[in-house]
Amino acid sequence: MSRSAIGARTAVYGVIGDPVGHSLSPLMHNAAFHAIGVDGVYVAFPVKDLAGAVAGMRALHLGGISVTLPHKVAIMDLLDEVEPTARRIGAVNTVVNADGRLVGFNSDSPGAMTALMEQTPIDGKQVAVLGAGGAARAVAYGVKLHGGRLLIVNRDTAKGGRLAAELDGDCMAPADFTGDGIDILINTTPLGMTPDVDRTPVSDDCLRPGMTVMDIVYNPLETRLLRTARAIGCRVVDGVAMFVHQGAIQFERWTGKTAPVQLMRSTVLSALGANP
């Protein structure tokens, strides 16, 4: 469905967050809509007033939305229903408008775990999750679900400690983190995201050869963290893998159709200047 074919029956979807100008979700989802023949369009909405945005979704009958920083936790109280897994995680990154009822779920967790397990098993591994926000909650939940041993590394140790306690894990401040004994390290913070590409969430000497390092930041494709990890001899998992897998889950819930995963990935990689 091309942009020129947008009409009165076209379903509207979008991403809400602050900021969202860097998001490649519109490119990815619009390419998927066109490929499958879905009469839909997906746009980015910069949102500070979350309650107003949710009311607008109801009033304008949007088909669904993606939710990004900083709204993944706060939006839960504004929805008609939050699916049990998302409630357990404590974060929603996707909303479906089901005949006027706004239902929240979480595609971050299964998307992240699919991306990670393409490179390494999780069961029995010691996993350090950097951050304690909505994305960290989703990733940490997935780690425990798949048998990993969890360490939350977060500047706010009270917040990190609460998340660790919920999932029977441990918590540590970044200043105390050395990387010793860690099999898998996952960055869920925005550190290293465009335009602040020189930032990194941990010092280089926290990385060890043989460690698997995943960064959920997908723009740039290779963050400073991943570039350093690769040079040291770590296995790396870029943010595009998680981004595409979680987006495919969203697409399928919104449309009821099988997502064109490879097309979605090639669209994102092309936008990042990489070879699909």
CSV table of C-alpha atoms in Angstrom, one decimal:
chain,number,residue,atom,x,y,z
A,1,MET,CA,0.0,0.0,0.0
A,2,SER,CA,1.8,3.1,-1.2
A,3,ARG,CA,1.5,6.5,0.4
A,4,SER,CA,-0.5,7.7,-2.6
A,5,ALA,CA,-3.1,5.1,-1.8
A,6,ILE,CA,-3.8,6.4,1.7
A,7,GLY,CA,-7.5,7.0,2.0
A,8,ALA,CA,-10.4,7.3,4.4
A,9,ARG,CA,-10.2,3.7,5.5
A,10,THR,CA,-6.4,3.6,6.1
A,11,ALA,CA,-5.5,2.5,9.6
A,12,VAL,CA,-3.1,4.7,11.5
A,13,TYR,CA,-0.4,3.4,13.7
A,14,GLY,CA,2.6,5.1,15.3
A,15,VAL,CA,5.3,5.3,17.9
A,16,ILE,CA,5.1,7.6,20.9
A,17,GLY,CA,8.1,8.7,23.0
A,18,ASP,CA,10.4,11.7,23.8
A,19,PRO,CA,12.4,11.9,21.6
A,20,VAL,CA,11.3,9.9,18.6
A,21,GLY,CA,13.0,11.8,15.8
A,22,HIS,CA,15.7,9.1,15.5
A,23,SER,CA,13.2,6.2,15.3
A,24,LEU,CA,13.3,3.9,12.3
A,25,SER,CA,10.0,2.3,13.2
A,26,PRO,CA,8.1,4.2,10.6
A,27,LEU,CA,10.4,3.1,7.8
A,28,MET,CA,10.3,-0.5,9.0
A,29,HIS,CA,6.6,-0.8,9.5
A,30,ASN,CA,5.5,1.1,6.4
A,31,ALA,CA,7.8,-1.1,4.3
A,32,ALA,CA,6.1,-4.1,5.9
A,33,PHE,CA,2.6,-2.7,5.3
A,34,HIS,CA,3.4,-2.1,1.7
A,35,ALA,CA,4.9,-5.5,1.1
A,36,ILE,CA,2.0,-7.4,2.6
A,37,GLY,CA,-0.7,-5.1,1.2
A,38,VAL,CA,-2.0,-3.8,4.5
A,39,ASP,CA,-4.0,-0.5,4.2
A,40,GLY,CA,-2.1,1.2,7.0
A,41,VAL,CA,0.4,3.9,7.7
A,42,TYR,CA,2.8,4.3,10.6
A,43,VAL,CA,4.1,7.7,11.9
A,44,ALA,CA,6.2,9.1,14.7
A,45,PHE,CA,4.5,11.1,17.5
A,46,PRO,CA,6.8,13.1,19.8
A,47,VAL,CA,4.9,12.9,23.1
A,48,LYS,CA,5.4,14.6,26.5
A,49,ASP,CA,1.8,14.6,27.5
A,50,LEU,CA,1.3,10.8,27.8
A,51,ALA,CA,-2.3,11.0,29.1
A,52,GLY,CA,-3.3,13.3,26.3
A,53,ALA,CA,-1.7,11.0,23.7
A,54,VAL,CA,-3.6,8.0,25.0
A,55,ALA,CA,-6.8,10.0,24.9
A,56,GLY,CA,-6.0,11.0,21.4
A,57,MET,CA,-5.4,7.4,20.4
A,58,ARG,CA,-8.9,6.6,21.6
A,59,ALA,CA,-10.5,9.7,20.0
A,60,LEU,CA,-8.8,9.2,16.6
A,61,HIS,CA,-9.3,5.4,16.6
A,62,LEU,CA,-5.6,4.6,16.0
A,63,GLY,CA,-5.0,1.0,15.3
A,64,GLY,CA,-2.1,0.6,17.6
A,65,ILE,CA,1.1,2.2,18.9
A,66,SER,CA,4.6,1.4,19.8
A,67,VAL,CA,5.8,2.9,23.1
A,68,THR,CA,9.4,4.0,23.7
A,69,LEU,CA,11.3,6.0,26.3
A,70,PRO,CA,10.2,7.4,28.7
A,71,HIS,CA,6.6,6.1,28.7
A,72,LYS,CA,6.8,2.2,28.9
A,73,VAL,CA,6.0,2.0,32.6
A,74,ALA,CA,3.7,5.0,33.0
A,75,ILE,CA,1.4,4.1,30.2
A,76,MET,CA,0.2,0.9,32.0
A,77,ASP,CA,-2.1,2.9,34.2
A,78,LEU,CA,-3.8,4.5,31.3
A,79,LEU,CA,-4.9,1.4,29.4
A,80,ASP,CA,-8.0,-0.7,29.6
A,81,GLU,CA,-6.1,-4.0,29.9
A,82,VAL,CA,-2.4,-5.0,30.3
A,83,GLU,CA,-1.7,-8.6,29.3
A,84,PRO,CA,-0.3,-10.8,32.1
A,85,THR,CA,3.3,-11.1,30.8
A,86,ALA,CA,3.6,-7.3,30.4
A,87,ARG,CA,2.1,-6.8,33.9
A,88,ARG,CA,4.7,-9.2,35.2
A,89,ILE,CA,7.5,-7.4,33.4
A,90,GLY,CA,6.1,-4.1,34.5
A,91,ALA,CA,6.4,-2.4,31.1
A,92,VAL,CA,4.4,-2.0,27.9
A,93,ASN,CA,6.0,-1.3,24.6
A,94,THR,CA,3.0,-2.0,22.4
A,95,VAL,CA,-0.7,-1.1,22.4
A,96,VAL,CA,-3.5,-2.7,20.3
A,97,ASN,CA,-6.8,-0.9,19.8
A,98,ALA,CA,-9.2,-3.9,20.1
A,99,ASP,CA,-12.6,-2.4,19.1
A,100,GLY,CA,-12.1,0.6,21.3
A,101,ARG,CA,-10.3,-1.2,24.2
A,102,LEU,CA,-6.7,-0.3,24.5
A,103,VAL,CA,-4.7,-3.4,25.4
A,104,GLY,CA,-1.0,-3.3,26.3
A,105,PHE,CA,1.6,-6.0,25.8
A,106,ASN,CA,5.3,-6.4,25.6
A,107,SER,CA,7.2,-7.5,22.5
A,108,ASP,CA,10.6,-6.3,23.8
A,109,SER,CA,11.1,-9.4,25.9
A,110,PRO,CA,10.5,-12.1,23.3
A,111,GLY,CA,12.2,-9.9,20.6
A,112,ALA,CA,15.3,-9.5,22.7
A,113,MET,CA,15.5,-13.2,23.7
A,114,THR,CA,15.1,-14.3,20.1
A,115,ALA,CA,17.9,-12.0,19.0
A,116,LEU,CA,20.2,-13.2,21.8
A,117,MET,CA,19.5,-16.9,21.5
A,118,GLU,CA,20.4,-16.7,17.8
A,119,GLN,CA,24.0,-16.2,19.1
A,120,THR,CA,24.2,-18.0,22.5
A,121,PRO,CA,22.1,-20.1,24.9
A,122,ILE,CA,21.0,-18.3,28.1
A,123,ASP,CA,20.3,-21.2,30.4
A,124,GLY,CA,22.8,-21.3,33.3
A,125,LYS,CA,24.7,-18.2,32.1
A,126,GLN,CA,25.5,-15.3,34.3
A,127,VAL,CA,23.9,-12.3,32.6
A,128,ALA,CA,24.5,-8.6,33.5
A,129,VAL,CA,21.7,-6.2,32.4
A,130,LEU,CA,22.8,-2.6,32.3
A,131,GLY,CA,19.9,-0.3,33.3
A,132,ALA,CA,16.6,-0.7,35.2
A,133,GLY,CA,14.0,1.1,33.0
A,134,GLY,CA,11.2,-0.4,30.9
A,135,ALA,CA,13.5,-2.1,28.4
A,136,ALA,CA,15.7,-3.5,31.2
A,137,ARG,CA,12.6,-5.0,32.9
A,138,ALA,CA,11.7,-6.7,29.6
A,139,VAL,CA,15.2,-8.1,29.0
A,140,ALA,CA,15.7,-9.1,32.6
A,141,TYR,CA,12.3,-11.0,32.7
A,142,GLY,CA,13.4,-12.8,29.5
A,143,VAL,CA,16.7,-13.8,31.0
A,144,LYS,CA,15.1,-15.3,34.0
A,145,LEU,CA,12.4,-17.0,31.9
A,146,HIS,CA,15.2,-18.7,29.9
A,147,GLY,CA,17.2,-19.9,32.9
A,148,GLY,CA,19.8,-17.2,33.2
A,149,ARG,CA,21.3,-15.9,36.4
A,150,LEU,CA,20.7,-12.2,36.7
A,151,LEU,CA,22.7,-9.2,37.7
A,152,ILE,CA,21.2,-5.7,37.4
A,153,VAL,CA,23.8,-2.9,37.0
A,154,ASN,CA,22.3,0.5,37.6
A,155,ARG,CA,23.3,3.9,38.9
A,156,ASP,CA,20.2,4.1,41.0
A,157,THR,CA,20.8,1.0,43.1
A,158,ALA,CA,17.4,1.4,44.9
A,159,LYS,CA,15.6,1.2,41.6
A,160,GLY,CA,17.9,-1.5,40.3
A,161,GLY,CA,17.6,-3.4,43.6
A,162,ARG,CA,13.8,-3.5,43.4
A,163,LEU,CA,14.0,-5.0,39.9
A,164,ALA,CA,16.6,-7.5,41.0
A,165,ALA,CA,14.5,-8.5,44.0
A,166,GLU,CA,11.4,-9.0,41.8
A,167,LEU,CA,13.3,-11.5,39.6
A,168,ASP,CA,15.5,-13.2,42.2
A,169,GLY,CA,18.6,-11.5,41.0
A,170,ASP,CA,21.4,-9.3,42.3
A,171,CYS,CA,22.1,-5.6,41.9
A,172,MET,CA,25.3,-3.6,41.7
A,173,ALA,CA,26.4,0.0,41.0
A,174,PRO,CA,28.3,0.6,37.8
A,175,ALA,CA,31.3,1.8,39.8
A,176,ASP,CA,31.5,-1.6,41.4
A,177,PHE,CA,31.1,-3.6,38.2
A,178,THR,CA,34.2,-5.3,36.8
A,179,GLY,CA,32.7,-7.9,34.4
A,180,ASP,CA,34.3,-10.8,36.3
A,181,GLY,CA,32.3,-14.0,35.9
A,182,ILE,CA,29.9,-12.5,33.4
A,183,ASP,CA,29.0,-14.6,30.4
A,184,ILE,CA,26.5,-12.2,28.7
A,185,LEU,CA,26.3,-8.4,29.0
A,186,ILE,CA,23.3,-6.5,27.7
A,187,ASN,CA,23.0,-2.8,27.5
A,188,THR,CA,19.5,-1.5,27.8
A,189,THR,CA,20.4,2.1,28.4
A,190,PRO,CA,20.4,4.8,25.7
A,191,LEU,CA,24.1,5.4,26.2
A,192,GLY,CA,25.8,5.3,22.8
A,193,MET,CA,22.7,6.2,20.8
A,194,THR,CA,22.8,8.8,18.1
A,195,PRO,CA,23.8,11.6,18.4
A,196,ASP,CA,25.9,10.7,21.5
A,197,VAL,CA,27.8,8.0,19.8
A,198,ASP,CA,31.0,8.4,21.8
A,199,ARG,CA,29.4,7.3,25.1
A,200,THR,CA,29.5,3.8,26.5
A,201,PRO,CA,27.7,2.3,29.5
A,202,VAL,CA,30.8,0.5,30.9
A,203,SER,CA,34.5,0.9,30.8
A,204,ASP,CA,36.4,-1.2,28.2
A,205,ASP,CA,38.2,-3.2,30.9
A,206,CYS,CA,34.8,-4.7,32.0
A,207,LEU,CA,34.8,-6.7,28.8
A,208,ARG,CA,36.4,-10.1,28.4
A,209,PRO,CA,37.2,-12.3,25.4
A,210,GLY,CA,34.5,-14.9,24.9
A,211,MET,CA,31.8,-12.8,26.5
A,212,THR,CA,28.6,-12.2,24.5
A,213,VAL,CA,27.8,-8.5,24.4
A,214,MET,CA,24.4,-7.2,23.3
A,215,ASP,CA,23.3,-3.6,22.8
A,216,ILE,CA,19.7,-2.8,22.3
A,217,VAL,CA,20.7,0.6,20.8
A,218,TYR,CA,20.3,0.2,17.0
A,219,ASN,CA,21.3,3.6,15.8
A,220,PRO,CA,24.2,3.5,15.2
A,221,LEU,CA,24.3,-0.1,14.1
A,222,GLU,CA,27.7,-0.7,15.8
A,223,THR,CA,27.8,1.3,19.0
A,224,ARG,CA,31.1,2.1,20.7
A,225,LEU,CA,30.3,-0.7,23.2
A,226,LEU,CA,29.9,-3.3,20.4
A,227,ARG,CA,32.9,-2.0,18.5
A,228,THR,CA,35.1,-2.3,21.5
A,229,ALA,CA,33.7,-5.7,22.4
A,230,ARG,CA,34.3,-7.1,18.9
A,231,ALA,CA,37.9,-5.9,19.0
A,232,ILE,CA,38.5,-7.6,22.4
A,233,GLY,CA,37.1,-10.9,21.1
A,234,CYS,CA,33.5,-10.9,22.3
A,235,ARG,CA,30.6,-12.2,20.4
A,236,VAL,CA,28.3,-9.3,19.7
A,237,VAL,CA,24.5,-8.9,19.1
A,238,ASP,CA,23.5,-5.6,17.6
A,239,GLY,CA,20.3,-3.7,18.4
A,240,VAL,CA,18.8,-4.2,14.9
A,241,ALA,CA,18.2,-7.9,15.7
A,242,MET,CA,16.0,-7.1,18.7
A,243,PHE,CA,14.4,-4.1,17.0
A,244,VAL,CA,13.3,-6.2,14.1
A,245,HIS,CA,12.1,-9.2,16.1
A,246,GLN,CA,10.0,-7.1,18.5
A,247,GLY,CA,8.7,-5.1,15.5
A,248,ALA,CA,7.6,-8.3,13.8
A,249,ILE,CA,5.6,-9.4,16.9
A,250,GLN,CA,3.9,-5.9,16.9
A,251,PHE,CA,3.1,-6.2,13.2
A,252,GLU,CA,1.5,-9.6,13.6
A,253,ARG,CA,-0.6,-8.5,16.6
A,254,TRP,CA,-1.8,-5.4,14.8
A,255,THR,CA,-2.6,-7.0,11.4
A,256,GLY,CA,-3.1,-10.7,12.0
A,257,LYS,CA,-0.7,-11.3,9.1
A,258,THR,CA,2.8,-12.9,9.1
A,259,ALA,CA,5.5,-10.3,9.3
A,260,PRO,CA,8.0,-10.0,6.4
A,261,VAL,CA,11.0,-10.2,8.9
A,262,GLN,CA,13.8,-10.3,6.3
A,263,LEU,CA,12.3,-7.3,4.5
A,264,MET,CA,12.0,-5.4,7.8
A,265,ARG,CA,15.6,-6.1,8.7
A,266,SER,CA,16.9,-5.1,5.2
A,267,THR,CA,14.9,-1.9,5.4
A,268,VAL,CA,16.5,-0.9,8.8
A,269,LEU,CA,20.0,-1.9,7.7
A,270,SER,CA,19.7,0.1,4.5
A,271,ALA,CA,18.5,3.1,6.5
A,272,LEU,CA,21.6,2.7,8.7
A,273,GLY,CA,23.9,2.6,5.7
A,274,ALA,CA,24.7,-1.1,6.2
A,275,ASN,CA,24.7,-3.9,3.6
A,276,PRO,CA,21.4,-5.8,4.1
